[in-house]
Amino acid sequence: MFDQLTSWENLYAAWRRAAKGKRGKIPASSFEYHLEDELLQIQKELIDQSYQPGCYRSFFIHEPKRRLISAAPFRDRVVHHALCRVIEPIFERSFISDSFANRIGKGTHRALDRAQFFSRKYRYVLQCDIEQFFAAIDHQILTEILCRKIADEKIQRLVATILRSGEGVLQEEYALRYFPGDDLFAALRPRGLPIGNLTSQFWANCYLNPFDNFIKRELQIPGYLRYVDDFLLFSNNKNELWDAKRQIIKRLESFRLKIHENKAQVRPVREGTPFLGFLIFPTHRRLKRSKGVHFVRRLKNRIQLYQQGEIEFEQVKATITGWINHVRFGDTWRLRGSILSQNPIRTAHC
């Protein structure tokens, strides 16, 4: 497996994936300018076990909520892609079909379709999300989950190297917390994955895969889906969902995770289920108001920059087109017309 990871074919394919959509940016273009030398150097470092990740570049985003994003250097992203190309197929076979984040053929819109399908089939829903999920992921537990399927010791060491490179990125934002069964030092163990890494997104699915199978096989709730740390359970029996909530809280303790208990309430699906920026009803979907407000602010800012000559119209158009391509998966025709007609720039052709 390690020979496959360090092969020229795999590293070249990893570079192509890492550079997709970013070849116009300086880190990617600089790497491409010396492509053969860069890939040969990465190959050498991986083979002789001298590879060490570089420093992360961190910044905050505020939509949908305040998050710390930590971006690895471009050469490290190539290594992440090379690693995932080799180990991802091994884990993919064990993932449930109703896990939709960061998987080929899945994604946000298919998750919304599935949630609406369940809304039409069942009367009640329990919505849960995990507190500070990426910051809370325990490195020891994650390593145990990964090593059950990865027997190659060299790949295990590479995984450990990448994990260590992210230690401390999120530690300061996450309070120490003890769980039932913890030993004295459990709360001090390394934890947290940098949001922004390909490996973090993939490992998040690996971390919660045993939990997904617990819901499906032990609780035997067929109306279940998950997108990263947001998950929905559907049933025609309210008591079944309340009991599931109690068991979920207990099971997540073994992963050193907690849900937002106050927000996890059983409600009729006819009231609408907030999920991935939409309100999902059995018959239709609405965009959450906060999402519309955020786009209006962003659009006004882009228009102002365009009028000041700081950006091209194509950049304004790209903002509008990207938003439309997302919200068209809800019943937003009138909303789109209202927002676009109120701005002082011609947008009808978008």
mmCIF file of C-alpha atoms in Angstrom:
data_model
loop_
_atom_site.group_PDB
_atom_site.id
_atom_site.type_symbol
_atom_site.label_atom_id
_atom_site.label_comp_id
_atom_site.label_asym_id
_atom_site.label_seq_id
_atom_site.Cartn_x
_atom_site.Cartn_y
_atom_site.Cartn_z
ATOM 1 C CA MET A 1 0.000 0.000 0.000
ATOM 2 C CA PHE A 2 2.833 2.406 0.816
ATOM 3 C CA ASP A 3 4.470 1.683 -2.545
ATOM 4 C CA GLN A 4 1.180 2.591 -4.199
ATOM 5 C CA LEU A 5 1.016 5.830 -2.206
ATOM 6 C CA THR A 6 4.548 6.918 -3.166
ATOM 7 C CA SER A 7 4.310 5.919 -6.824
ATOM 8 C CA TRP A 8 4.825 8.650 -9.415
ATOM 9 C CA GLU A 9 1.378 7.968 -10.882
ATOM 10 C CA ASN A 10 -0.331 8.484 -7.525
ATOM 11 C CA LEU A 11 1.609 11.635 -6.665
ATOM 12 C CA TYR A 12 0.946 13.138 -10.096
ATOM 13 C CA ALA A 13 -2.780 12.375 -9.810
ATOM 14 C CA ALA A 14 -2.729 13.866 -6.293
ATOM 15 C CA TRP A 15 -1.181 17.067 -7.642
ATOM 16 C CA ARG A 16 -3.877 17.325 -10.315
ATOM 17 C CA ARG A 17 -6.599 17.001 -7.662
ATOM 18 C CA ALA A 18 -4.947 19.491 -5.312
ATOM 19 C CA ALA A 19 -4.460 22.013 -8.138
ATOM 20 C CA LYS A 20 -7.988 21.742 -9.528
ATOM 21 C CA GLY A 21 -9.512 25.224 -9.558
ATOM 22 C CA LYS A 22 -6.378 26.723 -7.948
ATOM 23 C CA ARG A 23 -3.814 26.778 -10.743
ATOM 24 C CA GLY A 24 -4.166 30.562 -11.050
ATOM 25 C CA LYS A 25 -3.101 31.088 -7.436
ATOM 26 C CA ILE A 26 0.511 31.658 -6.474
ATOM 27 C CA PRO A 27 1.110 28.558 -4.263
ATOM 28 C CA ALA A 28 -0.261 26.173 -6.888
ATOM 29 C CA SER A 29 1.386 27.909 -9.858
ATOM 30 C CA SER A 30 4.763 28.073 -8.084
ATOM 31 C CA PHE A 31 4.540 24.358 -7.342
ATOM 32 C CA GLU A 32 3.597 23.624 -10.961
ATOM 33 C CA TYR A 33 6.525 25.667 -12.283
ATOM 34 C CA HIS A 34 8.889 23.164 -10.641
ATOM 35 C CA LEU A 35 6.440 20.259 -10.814
ATOM 36 C CA GLU A 36 8.822 17.350 -11.431
ATOM 37 C CA ASP A 37 11.340 18.517 -8.832
ATOM 38 C CA GLU A 38 8.604 19.128 -6.256
ATOM 39 C CA LEU A 39 6.981 15.723 -6.755
ATOM 40 C CA LEU A 40 10.328 13.910 -6.724
ATOM 41 C CA GLN A 41 11.255 15.687 -3.476
ATOM 42 C CA ILE A 42 7.925 14.702 -1.878
ATOM 43 C CA GLN A 43 8.420 11.130 -3.094
ATOM 44 C CA LYS A 44 11.929 11.009 -1.606
ATOM 45 C CA GLU A 45 10.799 12.417 1.752
ATOM 46 C CA LEU A 46 7.914 9.952 1.981
ATOM 47 C CA ILE A 47 10.081 6.954 1.110
ATOM 48 C CA ASP A 48 12.889 7.783 3.554
ATOM 49 C CA GLN A 49 10.341 8.816 6.243
ATOM 50 C CA SER A 50 11.742 12.352 6.515
ATOM 51 C CA TYR A 51 8.557 14.148 5.404
ATOM 52 C CA GLN A 52 7.435 16.884 7.795
ATOM 53 C CA PRO A 53 4.356 19.083 7.164
ATOM 54 C CA GLY A 54 4.715 22.841 7.036
ATOM 55 C CA CYS A 55 2.939 25.505 9.078
ATOM 56 C CA TYR A 56 -0.767 26.174 8.685
ATOM 57 C CA ARG A 57 -2.220 29.499 7.590
ATOM 58 C CA SER A 58 -5.233 30.232 9.794
ATOM 59 C CA PHE A 59 -8.120 32.662 9.395
ATOM 60 C CA PHE A 60 -11.728 33.008 10.532
ATOM 61 C CA ILE A 61 -14.902 32.812 8.495
ATOM 62 C CA HIS A 62 -18.271 33.961 9.842
ATOM 63 C CA GLU A 63 -20.779 32.130 7.641
ATOM 64 C CA PRO A 64 -22.724 30.116 8.654
ATOM 65 C CA LYS A 65 -21.017 30.686 12.009
ATOM 66 C CA ARG A 66 -17.611 31.772 13.256
ATOM 67 C CA ARG A 67 -15.072 29.073 12.380
ATOM 68 C CA LEU A 68 -11.301 28.902 12.396
ATOM 69 C CA ILE A 69 -10.056 27.649 9.012
ATOM 70 C CA SER A 70 -6.511 26.310 8.897
ATOM 71 C CA ALA A 71 -5.016 25.810 5.437
ATOM 72 C CA ALA A 72 -1.982 23.596 4.939
ATOM 73 C CA PRO A 73 0.796 24.577 2.493
ATOM 74 C CA PHE A 74 0.149 23.423 -1.064
ATOM 75 C CA ARG A 75 2.791 20.654 -1.047
ATOM 76 C CA ASP A 76 1.152 19.197 2.065
ATOM 77 C CA ARG A 77 -2.206 19.237 0.307
ATOM 78 C CA VAL A 78 -0.640 17.137 -2.447
ATOM 79 C CA VAL A 79 0.428 14.611 0.199
ATOM 80 C CA HIS A 80 -3.088 14.634 1.690
ATOM 81 C CA HIS A 81 -4.579 13.821 -1.696
ATOM 82 C CA ALA A 82 -2.011 11.090 -2.290
ATOM 83 C CA LEU A 83 -2.864 9.499 1.059
ATOM 84 C CA CYS A 84 -6.636 9.719 0.582
ATOM 85 C CA ARG A 85 -6.457 8.272 -2.937
ATOM 86 C CA VAL A 86 -4.980 5.100 -1.420
ATOM 87 C CA ILE A 87 -6.919 4.637 1.831
ATOM 88 C CA GLU A 88 -10.297 6.184 1.002
ATOM 89 C CA PRO A 89 -11.585 3.212 -1.065
ATOM 90 C CA ILE A 90 -10.888 0.895 1.876
ATOM 91 C CA PHE A 91 -13.130 2.910 4.196
ATOM 92 C CA GLU A 92 -15.710 3.874 1.581
ATOM 93 C CA ARG A 93 -16.965 0.275 1.444
ATOM 94 C CA SER A 94 -17.934 0.425 5.121
ATOM 95 C CA PHE A 95 -19.706 3.827 5.028
ATOM 96 C CA ILE A 96 -23.495 3.828 5.092
ATOM 97 C CA SER A 97 -25.260 5.137 2.003
ATOM 98 C CA ASP A 98 -26.953 7.928 3.992
ATOM 99 C CA SER A 99 -23.712 9.674 4.940
ATOM 100 C CA PHE A 100 -23.493 12.547 2.448
ATOM 101 C CA ALA A 101 -20.530 14.804 3.270
ATOM 102 C CA ASN A 102 -17.283 14.806 1.295
ATOM 103 C CA ARG A 103 -18.079 11.698 -0.740
ATOM 104 C CA ILE A 104 -18.173 11.179 -4.493
ATOM 105 C CA GLY A 105 -21.755 11.041 -5.756
ATOM 106 C CA LYS A 106 -23.189 12.489 -2.528
ATOM 107 C CA GLY A 107 -23.126 16.118 -1.374
ATOM 108 C CA THR A 108 -25.449 18.805 -0.038
ATOM 109 C CA HIS A 109 -28.227 18.593 -2.592
ATOM 110 C CA ARG A 110 -28.562 14.832 -2.413
ATOM 111 C CA ALA A 111 -28.692 15.112 1.368
ATOM 112 C CA LEU A 112 -31.554 17.617 1.026
ATOM 113 C CA ASP A 113 -33.391 15.268 -1.348
ATOM 114 C CA ARG A 114 -32.993 12.398 1.081
ATOM 115 C CA ALA A 115 -34.167 14.486 4.035
ATOM 116 C CA GLN A 116 -37.280 15.510 2.123
ATOM 117 C CA PHE A 117 -37.911 11.887 1.148
ATOM 118 C CA PHE A 118 -37.883 10.924 4.835
ATOM 119 C CA SER A 119 -40.080 13.953 5.667
ATOM 120 C CA ARG A 120 -42.740 12.592 3.343
ATOM 121 C CA LYS A 121 -42.448 9.080 4.740
ATOM 122 C CA TYR A 122 -42.384 9.783 8.505
ATOM 123 C CA ARG A 123 -44.310 12.073 10.867
ATOM 124 C CA TYR A 124 -41.579 13.109 13.339
ATOM 125 C CA VAL A 125 -37.943 14.117 13.198
ATOM 126 C CA LEU A 126 -35.108 14.436 15.733
ATOM 127 C CA GLN A 127 -32.425 16.880 14.623
ATOM 128 C CA CYS A 128 -28.989 16.746 16.295
ATOM 129 C CA ASP A 129 -25.619 18.368 15.838
ATOM 130 C CA ILE A 130 -22.358 17.828 17.696
ATOM 131 C CA GLU A 131 -20.728 20.502 19.823
ATOM 132 C CA GLN A 132 -17.466 21.796 18.262
ATOM 133 C CA PHE A 133 -17.079 18.591 16.304
ATOM 134 C CA PHE A 134 -13.734 19.096 14.548
ATOM 135 C CA ALA A 135 -12.179 20.600 17.666
ATOM 136 C CA ALA A 136 -13.371 17.668 19.792
ATOM 137 C CA ILE A 137 -12.074 14.744 17.701
ATOM 138 C CA ASP A 138 -9.788 12.674 19.928
ATOM 139 C CA HIS A 139 -6.562 11.658 18.161
ATOM 140 C CA GLN A 140 -6.199 8.393 20.058
ATOM 141 C CA ILE A 141 -9.717 7.236 19.225
ATOM 142 C CA LEU A 142 -9.325 8.324 15.592
ATOM 143 C CA THR A 143 -5.997 6.482 15.286
ATOM 144 C CA GLU A 144 -7.553 3.289 16.647
ATOM 145 C CA ILE A 145 -10.410 3.536 14.115
ATOM 146 C CA LEU A 146 -8.017 4.122 11.208
ATOM 147 C CA CYS A 147 -5.541 1.410 12.173
ATOM 148 C CA ARG A 148 -8.258 -1.244 12.233
ATOM 149 C CA LYS A 149 -8.277 -1.041 8.448
ATOM 150 C CA ILE A 150 -4.768 0.233 7.689
ATOM 151 C CA ALA A 151 -2.212 -2.509 8.318
ATOM 152 C CA ASP A 152 0.741 -0.811 6.598
ATOM 153 C CA GLU A 153 2.968 0.611 9.347
ATOM 154 C CA LYS A 154 4.518 3.250 7.088
ATOM 155 C CA ILE A 155 1.098 4.646 6.239
ATOM 156 C CA GLN A 156 0.200 4.552 9.933
ATOM 157 C CA ARG A 157 3.278 6.679 10.636
ATOM 158 C CA LEU A 158 2.321 9.126 7.880
ATOM 159 C CA VAL A 159 -1.180 9.426 9.371
ATOM 160 C CA ALA A 160 0.370 10.111 12.776
ATOM 161 C CA THR A 161 2.655 12.758 11.260
ATOM 162 C CA ILE A 162 -0.250 14.597 9.641
ATOM 163 C CA LEU A 163 -2.279 14.370 12.860
ATOM 164 C CA ARG A 164 0.575 15.853 14.910
ATOM 165 C CA SER A 165 0.929 18.721 12.456
ATOM 166 C CA GLY A 166 -2.559 19.898 13.406
ATOM 167 C CA GLU A 167 -2.144 19.575 17.170
ATOM 168 C CA GLY A 168 -2.924 22.790 18.967
ATOM 169 C CA VAL A 169 -4.653 24.473 16.016
ATOM 170 C CA LEU A 170 -8.037 24.193 17.733
ATOM 171 C CA GLN A 171 -7.020 23.345 21.295
ATOM 172 C CA GLU A 172 -7.351 26.885 22.627
ATOM 173 C CA GLU A 173 -10.999 27.145 21.596
ATOM 174 C CA TYR A 174 -12.078 23.869 23.185
ATOM 175 C CA ALA A 175 -12.510 23.602 26.949
ATOM 176 C CA LEU A 176 -11.253 20.553 28.838
ATOM 177 C CA ARG A 177 -14.046 18.073 29.297
ATOM 178 C CA TYR A 178 -14.306 14.715 31.053
ATOM 179 C CA PHE A 179 -16.615 11.887 30.035
ATOM 180 C CA PRO A 180 -17.758 8.739 31.867
ATOM 181 C CA GLY A 181 -15.001 6.129 31.743
ATOM 182 C CA ASP A 182 -12.192 8.663 31.197
ATOM 183 C CA ASP A 183 -8.890 8.121 32.931
ATOM 184 C CA LEU A 184 -7.095 10.979 34.636
ATOM 185 C CA PHE A 185 -5.310 12.178 31.489
ATOM 186 C CA ALA A 186 -8.037 11.598 28.867
ATOM 187 C CA ALA A 187 -8.997 15.284 28.686
ATOM 188 C CA LEU A 188 -5.361 16.202 28.035
ATOM 189 C CA ARG A 189 -4.944 13.906 25.039
ATOM 190 C CA PRO A 190 -4.322 15.583 21.659
ATOM 191 C CA ARG A 191 -7.537 16.442 19.865
ATOM 192 C CA GLY A 192 -8.842 18.549 17.032
ATOM 193 C CA LEU A 193 -8.587 18.434 13.249
ATOM 194 C CA PRO A 194 -7.881 21.579 11.203
ATOM 195 C CA ILE A 195 -10.985 22.575 9.266
ATOM 196 C CA GLY A 196 -9.826 22.938 5.678
ATOM 197 C CA ASN A 197 -7.711 19.810 5.292
ATOM 198 C CA LEU A 198 -8.895 17.099 2.915
ATOM 199 C CA THR A 199 -7.732 14.561 5.480
ATOM 200 C CA SER A 200 -9.833 16.241 8.183
ATOM 201 C CA GLN A 201 -12.991 15.956 6.097
ATOM 202 C CA PHE A 202 -12.318 12.308 5.290
ATOM 203 C CA TRP A 203 -11.278 11.380 8.830
ATOM 204 C CA ALA A 204 -14.425 13.013 10.206
ATOM 205 C CA ASN A 205 -16.451 10.445 8.254
ATOM 206 C CA CYS A 206 -14.212 7.648 9.539
ATOM 207 C CA TYR A 207 -14.629 8.897 13.118
ATOM 208 C CA LEU A 208 -18.434 8.846 12.976
ATOM 209 C CA ASN A 209 -18.808 5.737 10.824
ATOM 210 C CA PRO A 210 -19.123 3.404 13.867
ATOM 211 C CA PHE A 211 -21.788 5.785 15.202
ATOM 212 C CA ASP A 212 -23.667 5.653 11.863
ATOM 213 C CA ASN A 213 -23.725 1.870 12.058
ATOM 214 C CA PHE A 214 -24.913 2.064 15.671
ATOM 215 C CA ILE A 215 -27.954 4.079 14.549
ATOM 216 C CA LYS A 216 -28.709 1.796 11.630
ATOM 217 C CA ARG A 217 -27.970 -1.608 13.163
ATOM 218 C CA GLU A 218 -28.441 -1.340 16.922
ATOM 219 C CA LEU A 219 -31.159 1.303 17.152
ATOM 220 C CA GLN A 220 -32.554 0.029 13.827
ATOM 221 C CA ILE A 221 -33.785 3.418 12.659
ATOM 222 C CA PRO A 222 -33.910 3.332 8.844
ATOM 223 C CA GLY A 223 -34.863 7.030 8.573
ATOM 224 C CA TYR A 224 -31.405 8.394 9.350
ATOM 225 C CA LEU A 225 -28.943 10.596 7.474
ATOM 226 C CA ARG A 226 -25.837 12.571 8.351
ATOM 227 C CA TYR A 227 -23.907 15.468 6.816
ATOM 228 C CA VAL A 228 -20.628 15.995 8.723
ATOM 229 C CA ASP A 229 -21.825 16.554 12.318
ATOM 230 C CA ASP A 230 -25.490 17.333 11.528
ATOM 231 C CA PHE A 231 -27.792 14.333 11.517
ATOM 232 C CA LEU A 232 -31.522 13.645 11.355
ATOM 233 C CA LEU A 233 -33.556 10.715 12.649
ATOM 234 C CA PHE A 234 -37.116 10.150 11.388
ATOM 235 C CA SER A 235 -39.875 7.961 12.796
ATOM 236 C CA ASN A 236 -43.633 7.691 13.128
ATOM 237 C CA ASN A 237 -43.180 7.122 16.866
ATOM 238 C CA LYS A 238 -42.172 10.083 19.055
ATOM 239 C CA ASN A 239 -41.185 7.860 21.973
ATOM 240 C CA GLU A 240 -38.794 5.933 19.732
ATOM 241 C CA LEU A 241 -36.974 9.173 18.883
ATOM 242 C CA TRP A 242 -36.827 10.363 22.499
ATOM 243 C CA ASP A 243 -35.355 7.002 23.481
ATOM 244 C CA ALA A 244 -32.909 7.243 20.566
ATOM 245 C CA LYS A 245 -31.766 10.651 21.830
ATOM 246 C CA ARG A 246 -30.907 9.191 25.241
ATOM 247 C CA GLN A 247 -28.944 6.348 23.666
ATOM 248 C CA ILE A 248 -27.185 8.703 21.247
ATOM 249 C CA ILE A 249 -25.953 10.863 24.120
ATOM 250 C CA LYS A 250 -24.580 7.808 25.876
ATOM 251 C CA ARG A 251 -22.953 6.308 22.766
ATOM 252 C CA LEU A 252 -21.285 9.583 21.739
ATOM 253 C CA GLU A 253 -19.607 9.711 25.141
ATOM 254 C CA SER A 254 -17.453 6.771 24.034
ATOM 255 C CA PHE A 255 -16.184 9.026 21.206
ATOM 256 C CA ARG A 256 -15.773 11.914 23.677
ATOM 257 C CA LEU A 257 -18.436 13.924 21.862
ATOM 258 C CA LYS A 258 -21.617 15.745 22.915
ATOM 259 C CA ILE A 259 -24.675 16.952 21.050
ATOM 260 C CA HIS A 260 -26.429 20.260 21.698
ATOM 261 C CA GLU A 261 -29.035 18.632 23.933
ATOM 262 C CA ASN A 262 -31.343 21.636 24.238
ATOM 263 C CA LYS A 263 -31.633 21.994 20.473
ATOM 264 C CA ALA A 264 -32.205 18.265 19.891
ATOM 265 C CA GLN A 265 -35.996 18.117 20.125
ATOM 266 C CA VAL A 266 -38.522 15.791 18.528
ATOM 267 C CA ARG A 267 -40.922 17.750 16.314
ATOM 268 C CA PRO A 268 -43.482 17.066 13.599
ATOM 269 C CA VAL A 269 -42.024 17.224 10.096
ATOM 270 C CA ARG A 270 -44.888 19.498 9.019
ATOM 271 C CA GLU A 271 -43.311 22.314 11.090
ATOM 272 C CA GLY A 272 -40.258 22.274 8.838
ATOM 273 C CA THR A 273 -36.821 20.838 9.521
ATOM 274 C CA PRO A 274 -33.825 23.217 9.396
ATOM 275 C CA PHE A 275 -31.040 21.418 7.542
ATOM 276 C CA LEU A 276 -28.075 22.639 5.482
ATOM 277 C CA GLY A 277 -29.402 26.176 5.112
ATOM 278 C CA PHE A 278 -32.968 25.226 4.150
ATOM 279 C CA LEU A 279 -36.249 24.577 5.930
ATOM 280 C CA ILE A 280 -37.482 21.216 4.671
ATOM 281 C CA PHE A 281 -41.210 20.518 4.601
ATOM 282 C CA PRO A 282 -42.858 17.388 3.183
ATOM 283 C CA THR A 283 -44.148 19.390 0.210
ATOM 284 C CA HIS A 284 -41.506 22.070 -0.364
ATOM 285 C CA ARG A 285 -38.271 23.693 0.796
ATOM 286 C CA ARG A 286 -37.551 27.258 1.847
ATOM 287 C CA LEU A 287 -34.222 29.010 2.163
ATOM 288 C CA LYS A 288 -33.456 30.004 5.744
ATOM 289 C CA ARG A 289 -33.871 33.730 6.212
ATOM 290 C CA SER A 290 -30.330 34.176 7.536
ATOM 291 C CA LYS A 291 -28.941 32.701 4.307
ATOM 292 C CA GLY A 292 -30.851 35.209 2.193
ATOM 293 C CA VAL A 293 -29.738 38.119 4.378
ATOM 294 C CA HIS A 294 -26.104 36.997 4.169
ATOM 295 C CA PHE A 295 -26.238 36.796 0.366
ATOM 296 C CA VAL A 296 -27.780 40.268 0.044
ATOM 297 C CA ARG A 297 -24.956 41.737 2.134
ATOM 298 C CA ARG A 298 -22.339 39.887 0.110
ATOM 299 C CA LEU A 299 -23.901 40.915 -3.198
ATOM 300 C CA LYS A 300 -24.048 44.587 -2.208
ATOM 301 C CA ASN A 301 -20.398 44.430 -1.225
ATOM 302 C CA ARG A 302 -19.423 42.864 -4.567
ATOM 303 C CA ILE A 303 -21.447 45.452 -6.498
ATOM 304 C CA GLN A 304 -19.767 48.268 -4.582
ATOM 305 C CA LEU A 305 -16.318 46.866 -5.378
ATOM 306 C CA TYR A 306 -17.313 46.579 -9.047
ATOM 307 C CA GLN A 307 -18.548 50.166 -9.173
ATOM 308 C CA GLN A 308 -15.266 51.315 -7.616
ATOM 309 C CA GLY A 309 -13.358 49.433 -10.311
ATOM 310 C CA GLU A 310 -11.714 47.012 -7.882
ATOM 311 C CA ILE A 311 -13.192 43.817 -9.419
ATOM 312 C CA GLU A 312 -14.520 42.809 -12.841
ATOM 313 C CA PHE A 313 -18.200 42.256 -13.611
ATOM 314 C CA GLU A 314 -17.451 38.561 -14.203
ATOM 315 C CA GLN A 315 -16.645 38.233 -10.495
ATOM 316 C CA VAL A 316 -20.011 39.750 -9.576
ATOM 317 C CA LYS A 317 -21.698 37.427 -12.036
ATOM 318 C CA ALA A 318 -19.876 34.420 -10.578
ATOM 319 C CA THR A 319 -21.165 35.323 -7.100
ATOM 320 C CA ILE A 320 -24.747 35.512 -8.352
ATOM 321 C CA THR A 321 -24.530 32.390 -10.485
ATOM 322 C CA GLY A 322 -23.012 30.321 -7.675
ATOM 323 C CA TRP A 323 -25.750 31.390 -5.267
ATOM 324 C CA ILE A 324 -28.517 30.676 -7.780
ATOM 325 C CA ASN A 325 -27.110 27.230 -8.533
ATOM 326 C CA HIS A 326 -27.371 26.432 -4.827
ATOM 327 C CA VAL A 327 -30.719 27.959 -3.858
ATOM 328 C CA ARG A 328 -32.516 26.659 -6.947
ATOM 329 C CA PHE A 329 -32.745 23.357 -5.080
ATOM 330 C CA GLY A 330 -35.397 25.028 -2.931
ATOM 331 C CA ASP A 331 -38.630 26.844 -3.752
ATOM 332 C CA THR A 332 -36.874 30.177 -4.186
ATOM 333 C CA TRP A 333 -38.064 31.531 -7.548
ATOM 334 C CA ARG A 334 -39.792 34.596 -6.091
ATOM 335 C CA LEU A 335 -37.007 35.168 -3.577
ATOM 336 C CA ARG A 336 -34.382 35.181 -6.324
ATOM 337 C CA GLY A 337 -36.397 37.618 -8.400
ATOM 338 C CA SER A 338 -36.973 39.920 -5.441
ATOM 339 C CA ILE A 339 -33.307 40.042 -4.389
ATOM 340 C CA LEU A 340 -31.864 40.490 -7.872
ATOM 341 C CA SER A 341 -34.405 43.135 -8.920
ATOM 342 C CA GLN A 342 -33.561 45.356 -5.942
ATOM 343 C CA ASN A 343 -29.860 45.771 -6.748
ATOM 344 C CA PRO A 344 -28.440 48.612 -8.871
ATOM 345 C CA ILE A 345 -26.770 46.426 -11.471
ATOM 346 C CA ARG A 346 -28.089 44.458 -14.411
ATOM 347 C CA THR A 347 -28.379 40.839 -13.277
ATOM 348 C CA ALA A 348 -31.236 39.472 -15.368
ATOM 349 C CA HIS A 349 -28.889 37.645 -17.735
ATOM 350 C CA CYS A 350 -27.362 35.773 -14.756
#
